[in-house]
Coordinates of C-alpha atoms and ligand atoms in Angstrom, one line a residue:
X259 CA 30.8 1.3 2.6
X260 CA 27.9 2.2 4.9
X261 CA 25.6 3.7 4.3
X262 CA 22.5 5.7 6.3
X263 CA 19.5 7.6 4.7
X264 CA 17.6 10.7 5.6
X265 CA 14.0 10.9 4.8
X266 CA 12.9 14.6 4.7
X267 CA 9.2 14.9 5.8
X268 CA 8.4 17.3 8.0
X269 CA 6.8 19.4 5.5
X270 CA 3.0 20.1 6.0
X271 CA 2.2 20.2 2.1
X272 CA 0.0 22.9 2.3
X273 CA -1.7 22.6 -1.3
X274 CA -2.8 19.3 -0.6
X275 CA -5.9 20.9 1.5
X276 CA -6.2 18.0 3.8
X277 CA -5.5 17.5 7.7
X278 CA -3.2 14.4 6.9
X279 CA 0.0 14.8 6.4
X280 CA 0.8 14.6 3.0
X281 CA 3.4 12.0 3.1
X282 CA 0.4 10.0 4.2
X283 CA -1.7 10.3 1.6
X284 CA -1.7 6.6 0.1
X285 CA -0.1 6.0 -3.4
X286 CA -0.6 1.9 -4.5
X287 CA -2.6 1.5 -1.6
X288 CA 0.4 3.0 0.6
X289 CA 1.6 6.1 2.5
X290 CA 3.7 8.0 -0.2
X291 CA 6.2 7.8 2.3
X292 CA 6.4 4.2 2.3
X293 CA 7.7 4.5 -1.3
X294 CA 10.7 6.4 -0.4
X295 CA 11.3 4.1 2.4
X296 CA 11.0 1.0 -0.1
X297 CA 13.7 2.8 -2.3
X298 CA 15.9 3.9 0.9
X299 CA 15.7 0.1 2.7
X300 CA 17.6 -1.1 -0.9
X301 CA 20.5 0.5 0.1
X302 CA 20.6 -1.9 3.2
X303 CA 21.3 1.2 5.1
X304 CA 22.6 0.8 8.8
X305 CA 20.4 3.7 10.0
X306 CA 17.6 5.1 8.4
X307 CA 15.9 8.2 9.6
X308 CA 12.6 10.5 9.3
X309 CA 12.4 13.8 9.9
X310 CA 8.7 14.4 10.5
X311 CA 7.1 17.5 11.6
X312 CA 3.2 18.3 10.8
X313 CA 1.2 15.4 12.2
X314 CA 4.5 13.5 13.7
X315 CA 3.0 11.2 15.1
X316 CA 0.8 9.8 12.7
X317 CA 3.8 9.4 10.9
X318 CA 5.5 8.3 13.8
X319 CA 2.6 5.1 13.4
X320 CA 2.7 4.6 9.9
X321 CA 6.7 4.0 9.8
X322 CA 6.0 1.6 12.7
X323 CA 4.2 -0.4 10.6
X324 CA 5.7 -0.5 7.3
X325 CA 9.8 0.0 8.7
X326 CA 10.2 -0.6 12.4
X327 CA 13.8 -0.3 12.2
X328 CA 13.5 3.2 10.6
X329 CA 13.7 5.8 13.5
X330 CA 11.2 9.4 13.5
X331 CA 13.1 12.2 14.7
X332 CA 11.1 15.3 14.8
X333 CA 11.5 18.8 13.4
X334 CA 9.2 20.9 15.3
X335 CA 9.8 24.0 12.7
X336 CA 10.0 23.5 9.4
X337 CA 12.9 25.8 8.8
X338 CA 14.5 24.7 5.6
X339 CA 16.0 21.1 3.9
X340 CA 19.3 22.2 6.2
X341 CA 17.4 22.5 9.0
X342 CA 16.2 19.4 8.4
X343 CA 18.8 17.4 7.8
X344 CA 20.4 19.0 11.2
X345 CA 17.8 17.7 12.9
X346 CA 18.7 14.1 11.4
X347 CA 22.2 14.3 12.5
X348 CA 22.2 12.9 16.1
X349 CA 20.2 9.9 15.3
X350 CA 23.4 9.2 13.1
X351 CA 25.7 9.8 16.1
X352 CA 28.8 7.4 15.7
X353 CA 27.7 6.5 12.3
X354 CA 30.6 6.6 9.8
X355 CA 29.7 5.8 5.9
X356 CA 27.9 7.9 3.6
X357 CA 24.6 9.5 3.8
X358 CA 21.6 9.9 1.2
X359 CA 19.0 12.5 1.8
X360 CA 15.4 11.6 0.3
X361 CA 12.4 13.5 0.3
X362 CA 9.3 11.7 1.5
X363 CA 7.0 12.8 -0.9
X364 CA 8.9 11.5 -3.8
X365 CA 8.1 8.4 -5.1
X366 CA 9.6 7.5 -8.2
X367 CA 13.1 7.6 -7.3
X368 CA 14.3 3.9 -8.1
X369 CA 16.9 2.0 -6.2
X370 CA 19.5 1.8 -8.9
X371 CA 19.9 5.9 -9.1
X372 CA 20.7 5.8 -5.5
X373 CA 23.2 2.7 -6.1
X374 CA 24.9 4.8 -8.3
X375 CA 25.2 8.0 -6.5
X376 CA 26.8 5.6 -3.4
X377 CA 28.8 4.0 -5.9
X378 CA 30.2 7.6 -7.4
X379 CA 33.8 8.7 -6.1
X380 CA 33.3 11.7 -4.8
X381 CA 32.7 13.4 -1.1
X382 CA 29.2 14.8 -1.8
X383 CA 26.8 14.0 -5.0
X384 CA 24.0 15.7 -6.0
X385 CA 21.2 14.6 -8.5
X386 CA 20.3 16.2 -10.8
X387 CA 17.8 16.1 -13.7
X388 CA 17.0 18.0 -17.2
X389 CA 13.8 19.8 -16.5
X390 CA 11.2 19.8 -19.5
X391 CA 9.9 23.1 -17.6
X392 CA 12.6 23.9 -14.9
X393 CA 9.8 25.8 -13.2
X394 CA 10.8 27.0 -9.8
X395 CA 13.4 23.9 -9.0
X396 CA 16.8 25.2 -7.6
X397 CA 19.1 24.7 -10.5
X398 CA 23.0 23.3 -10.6
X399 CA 25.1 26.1 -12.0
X400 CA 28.0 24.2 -13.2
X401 CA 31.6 26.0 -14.6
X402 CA 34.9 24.2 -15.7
X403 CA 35.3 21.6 -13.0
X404 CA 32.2 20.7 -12.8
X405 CA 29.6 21.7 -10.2
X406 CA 30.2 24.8 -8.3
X407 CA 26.5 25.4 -6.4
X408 CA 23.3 25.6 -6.6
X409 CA 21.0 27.9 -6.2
X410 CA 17.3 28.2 -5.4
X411 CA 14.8 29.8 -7.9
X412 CA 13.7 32.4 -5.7
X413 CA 17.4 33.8 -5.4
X414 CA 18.2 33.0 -8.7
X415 CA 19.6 35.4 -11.7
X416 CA 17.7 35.6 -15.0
X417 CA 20.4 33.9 -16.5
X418 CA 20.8 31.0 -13.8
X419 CA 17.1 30.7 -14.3
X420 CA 17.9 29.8 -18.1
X421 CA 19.6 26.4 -16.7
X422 CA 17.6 23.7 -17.7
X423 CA 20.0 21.2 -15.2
X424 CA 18.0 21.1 -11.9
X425 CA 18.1 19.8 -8.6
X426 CA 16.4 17.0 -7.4
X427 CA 16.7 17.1 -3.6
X428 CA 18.2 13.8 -3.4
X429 CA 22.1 13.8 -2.0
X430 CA 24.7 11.8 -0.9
X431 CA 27.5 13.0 1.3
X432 CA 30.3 12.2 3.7
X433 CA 29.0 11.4 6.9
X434 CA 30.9 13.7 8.9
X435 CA 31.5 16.7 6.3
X436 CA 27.8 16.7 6.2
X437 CA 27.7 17.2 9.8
X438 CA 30.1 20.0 8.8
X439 CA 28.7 21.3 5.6
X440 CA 25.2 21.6 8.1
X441 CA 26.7 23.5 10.8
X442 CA 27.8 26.1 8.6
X443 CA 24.4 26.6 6.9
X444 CA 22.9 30.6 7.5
X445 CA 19.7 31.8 6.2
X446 CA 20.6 34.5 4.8
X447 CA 18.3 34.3 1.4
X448 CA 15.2 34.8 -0.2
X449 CA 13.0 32.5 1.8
X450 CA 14.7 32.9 4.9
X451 CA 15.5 29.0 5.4
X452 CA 18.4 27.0 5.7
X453 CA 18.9 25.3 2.7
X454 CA 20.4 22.0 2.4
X455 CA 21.8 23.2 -1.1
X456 CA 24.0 25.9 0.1
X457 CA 26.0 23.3 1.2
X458 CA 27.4 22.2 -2.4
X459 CA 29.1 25.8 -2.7
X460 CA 30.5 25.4 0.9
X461 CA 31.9 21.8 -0.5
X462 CA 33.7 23.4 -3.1
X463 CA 35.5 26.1 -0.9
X464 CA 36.8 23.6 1.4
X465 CA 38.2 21.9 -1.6
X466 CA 35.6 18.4 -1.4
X467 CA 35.2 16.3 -4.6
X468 CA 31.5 17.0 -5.6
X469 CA 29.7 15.3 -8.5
X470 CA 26.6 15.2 -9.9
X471 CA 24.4 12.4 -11.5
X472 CA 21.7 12.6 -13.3
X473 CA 18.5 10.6 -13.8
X474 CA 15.4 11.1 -15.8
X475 CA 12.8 13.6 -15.0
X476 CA 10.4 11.7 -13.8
X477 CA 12.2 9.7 -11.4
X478 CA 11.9 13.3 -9.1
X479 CA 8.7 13.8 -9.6
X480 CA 7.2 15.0 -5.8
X481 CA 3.7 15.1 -5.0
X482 CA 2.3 18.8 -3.8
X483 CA -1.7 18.7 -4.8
X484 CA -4.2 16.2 -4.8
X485 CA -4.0 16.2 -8.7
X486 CA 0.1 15.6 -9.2
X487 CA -1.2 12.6 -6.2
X488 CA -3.7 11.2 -9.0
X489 CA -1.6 11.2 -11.9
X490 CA 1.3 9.8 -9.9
X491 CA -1.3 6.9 -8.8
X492 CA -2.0 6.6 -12.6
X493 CA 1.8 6.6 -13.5
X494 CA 2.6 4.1 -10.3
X495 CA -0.5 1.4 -11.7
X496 CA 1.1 1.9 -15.5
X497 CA 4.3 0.5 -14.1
X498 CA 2.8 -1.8 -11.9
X499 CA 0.8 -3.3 -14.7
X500 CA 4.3 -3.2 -17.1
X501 CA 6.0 -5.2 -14.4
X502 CA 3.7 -7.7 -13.8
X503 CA 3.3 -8.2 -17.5
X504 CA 7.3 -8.5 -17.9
X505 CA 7.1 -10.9 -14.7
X506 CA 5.0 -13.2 -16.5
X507 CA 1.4 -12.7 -14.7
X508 CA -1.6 -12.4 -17.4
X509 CA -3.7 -9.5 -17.0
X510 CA -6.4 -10.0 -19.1
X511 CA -7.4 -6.5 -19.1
X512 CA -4.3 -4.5 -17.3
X513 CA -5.6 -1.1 -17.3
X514 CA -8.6 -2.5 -15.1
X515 CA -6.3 -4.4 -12.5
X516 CA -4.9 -1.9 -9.9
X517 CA -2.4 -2.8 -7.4
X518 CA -0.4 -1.9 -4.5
X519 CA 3.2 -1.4 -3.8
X520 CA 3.7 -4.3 -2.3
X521 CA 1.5 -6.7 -4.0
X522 CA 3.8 -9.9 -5.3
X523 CA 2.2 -12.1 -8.0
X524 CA 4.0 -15.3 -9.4
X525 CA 4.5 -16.4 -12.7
X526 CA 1.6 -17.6 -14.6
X527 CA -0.8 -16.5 -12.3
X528 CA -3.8 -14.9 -14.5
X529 CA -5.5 -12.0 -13.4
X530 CA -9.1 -11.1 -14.9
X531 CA -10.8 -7.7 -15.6
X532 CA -11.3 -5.3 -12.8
X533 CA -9.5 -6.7 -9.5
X534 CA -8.2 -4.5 -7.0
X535 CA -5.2 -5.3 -4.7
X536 CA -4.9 -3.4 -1.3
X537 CA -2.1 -3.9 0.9
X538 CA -0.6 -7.2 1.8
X539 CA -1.3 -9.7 -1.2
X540 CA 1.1 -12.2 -2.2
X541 CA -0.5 -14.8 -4.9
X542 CA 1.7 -18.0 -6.2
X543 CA 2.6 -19.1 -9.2
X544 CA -0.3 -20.5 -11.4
X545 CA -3.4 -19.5 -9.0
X546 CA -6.1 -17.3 -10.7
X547 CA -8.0 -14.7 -9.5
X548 CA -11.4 -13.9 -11.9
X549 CA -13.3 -10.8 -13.0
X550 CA -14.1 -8.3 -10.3
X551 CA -12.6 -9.4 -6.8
X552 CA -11.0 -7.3 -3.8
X553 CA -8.3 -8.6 -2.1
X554 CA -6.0 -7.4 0.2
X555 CA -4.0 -9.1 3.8
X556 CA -4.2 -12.1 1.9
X557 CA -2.2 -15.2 0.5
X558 CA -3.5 -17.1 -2.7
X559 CA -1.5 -20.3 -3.3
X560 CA -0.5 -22.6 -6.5
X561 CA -3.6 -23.9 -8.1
X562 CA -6.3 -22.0 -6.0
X563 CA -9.1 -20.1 -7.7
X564 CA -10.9 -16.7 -6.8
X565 CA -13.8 -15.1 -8.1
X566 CA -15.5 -13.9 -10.0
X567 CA -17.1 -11.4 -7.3
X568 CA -14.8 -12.8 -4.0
X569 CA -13.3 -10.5 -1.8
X570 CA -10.4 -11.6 0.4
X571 CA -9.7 -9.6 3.1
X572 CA -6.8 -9.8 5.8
X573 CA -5.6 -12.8 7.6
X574 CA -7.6 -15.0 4.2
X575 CA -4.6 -17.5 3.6
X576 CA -5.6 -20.2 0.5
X577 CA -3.3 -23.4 0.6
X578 CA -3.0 -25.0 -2.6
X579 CA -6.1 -25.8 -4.8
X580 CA -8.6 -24.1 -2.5
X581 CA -11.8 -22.8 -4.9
X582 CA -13.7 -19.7 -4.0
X583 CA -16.7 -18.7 -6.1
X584 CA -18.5 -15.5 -6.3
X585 CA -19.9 -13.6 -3.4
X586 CA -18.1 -15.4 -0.9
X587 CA -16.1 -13.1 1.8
X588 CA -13.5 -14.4 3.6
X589 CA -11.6 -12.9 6.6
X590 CA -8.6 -13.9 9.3
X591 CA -9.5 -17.8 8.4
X592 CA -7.0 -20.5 6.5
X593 CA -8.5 -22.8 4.2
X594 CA -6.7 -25.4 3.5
X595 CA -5.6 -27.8 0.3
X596 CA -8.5 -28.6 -2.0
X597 CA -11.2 -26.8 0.5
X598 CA -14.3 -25.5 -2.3
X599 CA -16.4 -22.0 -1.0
X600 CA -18.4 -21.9 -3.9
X601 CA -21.2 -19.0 -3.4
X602 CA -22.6 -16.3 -1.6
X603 CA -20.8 -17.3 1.8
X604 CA -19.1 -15.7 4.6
X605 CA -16.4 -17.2 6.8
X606 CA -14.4 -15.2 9.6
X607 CA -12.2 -16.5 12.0
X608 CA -11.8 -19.7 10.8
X609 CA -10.0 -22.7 9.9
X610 CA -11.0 -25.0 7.1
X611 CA -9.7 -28.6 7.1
X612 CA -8.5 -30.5 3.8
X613 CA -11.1 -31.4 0.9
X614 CA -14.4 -29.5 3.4
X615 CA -17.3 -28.5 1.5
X616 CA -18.9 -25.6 2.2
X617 CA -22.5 -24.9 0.7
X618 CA -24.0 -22.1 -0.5
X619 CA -24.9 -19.3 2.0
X620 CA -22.8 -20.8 4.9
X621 CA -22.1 -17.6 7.0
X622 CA -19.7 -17.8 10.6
X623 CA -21.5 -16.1 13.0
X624 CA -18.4 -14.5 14.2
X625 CA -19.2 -11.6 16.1
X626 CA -21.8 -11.1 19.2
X627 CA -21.8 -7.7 19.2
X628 CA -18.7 -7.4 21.7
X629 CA -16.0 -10.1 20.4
X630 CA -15.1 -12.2 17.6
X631 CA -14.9 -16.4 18.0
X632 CA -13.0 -18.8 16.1
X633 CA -15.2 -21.4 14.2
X634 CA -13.1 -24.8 13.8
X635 CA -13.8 -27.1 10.9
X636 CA -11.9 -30.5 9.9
X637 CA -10.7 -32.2 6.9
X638 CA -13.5 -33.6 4.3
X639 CA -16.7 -32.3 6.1
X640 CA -19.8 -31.1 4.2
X641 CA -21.2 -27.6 5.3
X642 CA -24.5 -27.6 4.0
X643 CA -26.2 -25.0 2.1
X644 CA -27.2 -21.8 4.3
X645 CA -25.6 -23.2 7.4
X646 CA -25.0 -20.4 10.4
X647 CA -21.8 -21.5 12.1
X648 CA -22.4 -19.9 15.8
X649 CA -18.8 -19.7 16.8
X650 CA -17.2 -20.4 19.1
X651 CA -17.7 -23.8 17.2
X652 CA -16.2 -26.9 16.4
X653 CA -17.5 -29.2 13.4
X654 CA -15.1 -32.4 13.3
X655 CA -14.0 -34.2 10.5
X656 CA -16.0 -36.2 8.3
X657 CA -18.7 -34.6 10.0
X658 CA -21.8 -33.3 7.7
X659 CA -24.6 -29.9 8.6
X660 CA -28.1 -30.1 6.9
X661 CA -28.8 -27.4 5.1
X662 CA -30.4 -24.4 6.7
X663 CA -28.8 -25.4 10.5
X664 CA -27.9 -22.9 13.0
X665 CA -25.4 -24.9 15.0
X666 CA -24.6 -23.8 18.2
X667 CA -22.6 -26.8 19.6
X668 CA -20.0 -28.8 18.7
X669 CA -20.3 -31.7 15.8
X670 CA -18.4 -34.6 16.8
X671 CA -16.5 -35.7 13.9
X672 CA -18.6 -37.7 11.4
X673 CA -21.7 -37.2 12.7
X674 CA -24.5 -35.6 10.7
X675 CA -25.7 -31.9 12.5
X676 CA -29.6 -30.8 12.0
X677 CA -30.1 -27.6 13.9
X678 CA -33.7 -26.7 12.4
X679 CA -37.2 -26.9 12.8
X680 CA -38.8 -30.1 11.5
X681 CA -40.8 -29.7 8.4
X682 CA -44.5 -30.2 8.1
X683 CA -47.6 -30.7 5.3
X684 CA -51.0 -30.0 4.9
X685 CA -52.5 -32.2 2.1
X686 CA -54.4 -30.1 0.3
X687 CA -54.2 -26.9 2.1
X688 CA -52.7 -24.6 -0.4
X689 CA -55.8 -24.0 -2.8
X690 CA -57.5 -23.1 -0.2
X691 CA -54.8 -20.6 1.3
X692 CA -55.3 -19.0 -2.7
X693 CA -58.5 -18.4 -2.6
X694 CA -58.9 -16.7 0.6
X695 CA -56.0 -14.4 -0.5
X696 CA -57.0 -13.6 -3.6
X697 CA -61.0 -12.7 -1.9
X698 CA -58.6 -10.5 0.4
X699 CA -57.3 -8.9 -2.2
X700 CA -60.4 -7.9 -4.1
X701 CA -62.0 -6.8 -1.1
X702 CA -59.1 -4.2 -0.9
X703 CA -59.4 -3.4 -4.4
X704 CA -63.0 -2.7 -4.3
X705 CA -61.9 -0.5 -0.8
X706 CA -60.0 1.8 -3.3
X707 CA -62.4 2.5 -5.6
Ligands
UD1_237 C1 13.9 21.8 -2.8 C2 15.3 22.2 -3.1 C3 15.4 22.6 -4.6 C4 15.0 21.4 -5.4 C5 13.6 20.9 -5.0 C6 13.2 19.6 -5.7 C7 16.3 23.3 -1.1 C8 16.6 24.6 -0.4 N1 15.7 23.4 -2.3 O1 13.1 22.9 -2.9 O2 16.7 22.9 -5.0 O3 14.9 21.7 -6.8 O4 13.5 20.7 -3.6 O5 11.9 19.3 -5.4 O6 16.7 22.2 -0.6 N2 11.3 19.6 4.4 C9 11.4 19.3 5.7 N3 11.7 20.3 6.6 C10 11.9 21.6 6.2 C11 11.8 21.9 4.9 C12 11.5 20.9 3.9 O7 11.3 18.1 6.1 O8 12.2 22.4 7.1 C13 11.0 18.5 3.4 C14 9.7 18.7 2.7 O9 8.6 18.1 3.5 C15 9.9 18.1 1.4 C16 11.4 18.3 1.1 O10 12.0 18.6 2.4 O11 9.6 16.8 1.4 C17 11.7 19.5 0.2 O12 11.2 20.7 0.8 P1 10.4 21.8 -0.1 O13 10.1 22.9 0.8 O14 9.4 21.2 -1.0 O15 11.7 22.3 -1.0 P2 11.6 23.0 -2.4 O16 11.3 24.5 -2.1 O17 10.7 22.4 -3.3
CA238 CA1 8.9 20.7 -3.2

């Protein structure tokens, strides 16, 4: 069956203390809204929806980026989860299937709890989850046939608050009896809102099948203050470091590796102490990043090495066997099979033929101060050591820099480029040079005193 999802995040999170959003605060290196999304976009749904409010259009920009399909529909007041999910309901217009309702500053929730509340027979299903401390969560009063409401701590009897069964937020309904179940939503309660879980009562009186499932705890665990945001970042790495372990990537030291949601590592890769992965990393099968490197944008293939001390930033794509040492820096440039970047080097906006050899202290002079240039070099060159690459550049194959050149035009291919001054000597000169320094220096001495 079809199915669509509603992301709920309108909401400004006040107790965050911040002027971003706080479905934008970044969790793995991601907005935590990004991680709902990732959960919602495994139900293959045929629409998927945002309902953002406080700092729309931020949000509006993030979910361009990470899910272009999804559309932003905005909730200029925050008046309650109905309200809400009533503002949802004409992006859905014509859609038949069911709907799940997610709230965008959950992270946890995984893909197979929402594959099983589609895959449950019954008109609307609630999840729900046994609270260690049910707090102020709206709790699932259930009777005979099962559940018959739900109801919100605030409005809640001392004896309803005794339910340890609580709801998450997280609901899948009917298409159009959610439509329904929305229109008839009042706010006539403690917090004066429309909430989305009155409709579960209203379910029941029309006679709908309802149903809850359950998951554990700490798949519903939602973000409200910059410290539930760290320990969720502490709880996402722990399971990103138990994955990759179970996916067959040696971490030498996991609890120093941190990564981000989308980071994808192949089997027997090995990962040393103390690397950080921002957005956008893929690495293959066998490659091996060492001690102490950033990476992020970036695309390490079979064979290739990194590190220690490299940082890979976006647009870096290493073909097969490429080696990059320490210090070396490498941005928007593809180096090809077998290329070696062995120290202390940066390269921007390049490309990097077959086999090339690049020295020590090789830096593309990318950037004039307005725009960036693309240096060009071929297959089995040799860059020598503390070459300046003045793009826009060309250095042909075969071709060979002395060390120390500032090249400013093109190398033909296999010629050999010297772009600096010519060296001279003077026999005998450097005694001298000694002593009338060190005189110099006692002169000042003597000055002090
Ligand atoms: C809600 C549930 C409660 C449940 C709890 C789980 C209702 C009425 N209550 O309570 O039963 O135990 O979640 O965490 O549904 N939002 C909007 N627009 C609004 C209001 C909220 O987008 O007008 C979004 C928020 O940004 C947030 C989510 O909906 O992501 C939940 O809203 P929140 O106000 O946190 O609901 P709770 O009071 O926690
Ligand atoms: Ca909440």
């Amino acid at each position: 069956m079809a199915v669509a999802v509603i992301v709920l995040a309108a909401g400004q999170g006040t107790r965050m203390n911040s002027d971003l959003p706080k479905v934008l605060h970044p969790l793995g290196a991601a907005p935590l809204l990004a991680h709902a999304l990732a959960a919602a976009v495994t139900l293959e749904p045929s629409r998927l929806v945002v309902v953002a409010g406080h700092g729309a259009d931020l949000v509006r920009r993030a979910v361009a980026t990470t899910h272009p399909e999804a559309e932003v529909v905005e909730q200029s007041e925050q008046l309650g989860t109905g309200h809400a999910v009533a503002a949802a309901l004409p992006a859905l217009a014509g859609f038949e299937g069911r709907v799940v309702v997610l709230y965008g500053d959950t992270p946890f929730i995984r893909p197979e709890t929402l594959t099983m509340m589609t895959e449950t027979e019954a008109e609307v299903v609630v999840l729900g989850f046994e609270a260690a401390d049910p707090g102020r969560y709206g709790r699932l009063v259930t009777g005979p046939s099962g559940l018959e409401r739900i109801v919100e701590f605030k409005d809640a009897t001392p004896e309803e608050r005794a339910i340890t069964l609580c709801n998450s937020g997280v609901i899948c309904a009917d298409a159009t009896l959610l439509a329904e179940l929305v229109a008839g939503l009042t706010n006539a309660n403690a917090a004066g809102e429309y909430y989305l879980t009155d409709s579960i009562a209203a379910a029941r009186a029309g006679a709908h099948s309802v149903a809850v499932v359950t998951c554990p705890e700490a798949e519903t665990l939602g973000i409200n203050t910059r410290a539930e945001l760290a320990a969720a970042e502490a709880l996402f790495q722990a399971r990103a470091r138990a994955e990759a372990l179970e996916n067959g990537v040696t971490l030498t030291a996991p609890e120093t590796v941190f990564f981000a949601l989308d980071t994808w590592i192949g089997r027997d890769a090995l990962i040393g102490p103390n690397v950080v992965f921002g957005p956008g990393v893929t690495i293959e099968s066998g490659a091996e990043v060492r001690a102490f490197c950033h990476l992020e944008g970036c695309h390490i293939s079979r064979g290739a090495t990194v590190g220690p001390f490299a940082r890979l930033r976006p647009g870096a794509e290493l073909a097969e066997d490429v080696h990059v040492g320490n210090f070396v820096e490498i941005k928007n440039a593809i180096l090809d099979e077998g290329v070696k970047v062995g120290h202390l080097t940066y390269l921007g906006d390049a490309h990097v033929g077959e086999r090339t050899n690049i020295g020590a202290g090789t830096i593309t002079c990318n950037y004039d101060g307005v725009m960036k240039h693309h240096t060009e070099i071929g297959a089995d060159a040799f860059i020598g050591s503390d070459t300046m690459l003045v793009a826009p550049v060309t250095v042909g194959a075969g071709a060979l820099t002395g060390s120390g050149s500032v090249i400013t035009e093109d190398v033909p291919p296999g010629a050999v480029a010297l772009g600096r001054a010519k060296q001279t000597n003077k026999p005998g000169l450097a005694a001298k040079l000694f002593d009338r320094l060190r005189a110099e220096k006692a002169r000042r001495g003597e000055g002090k005193a």
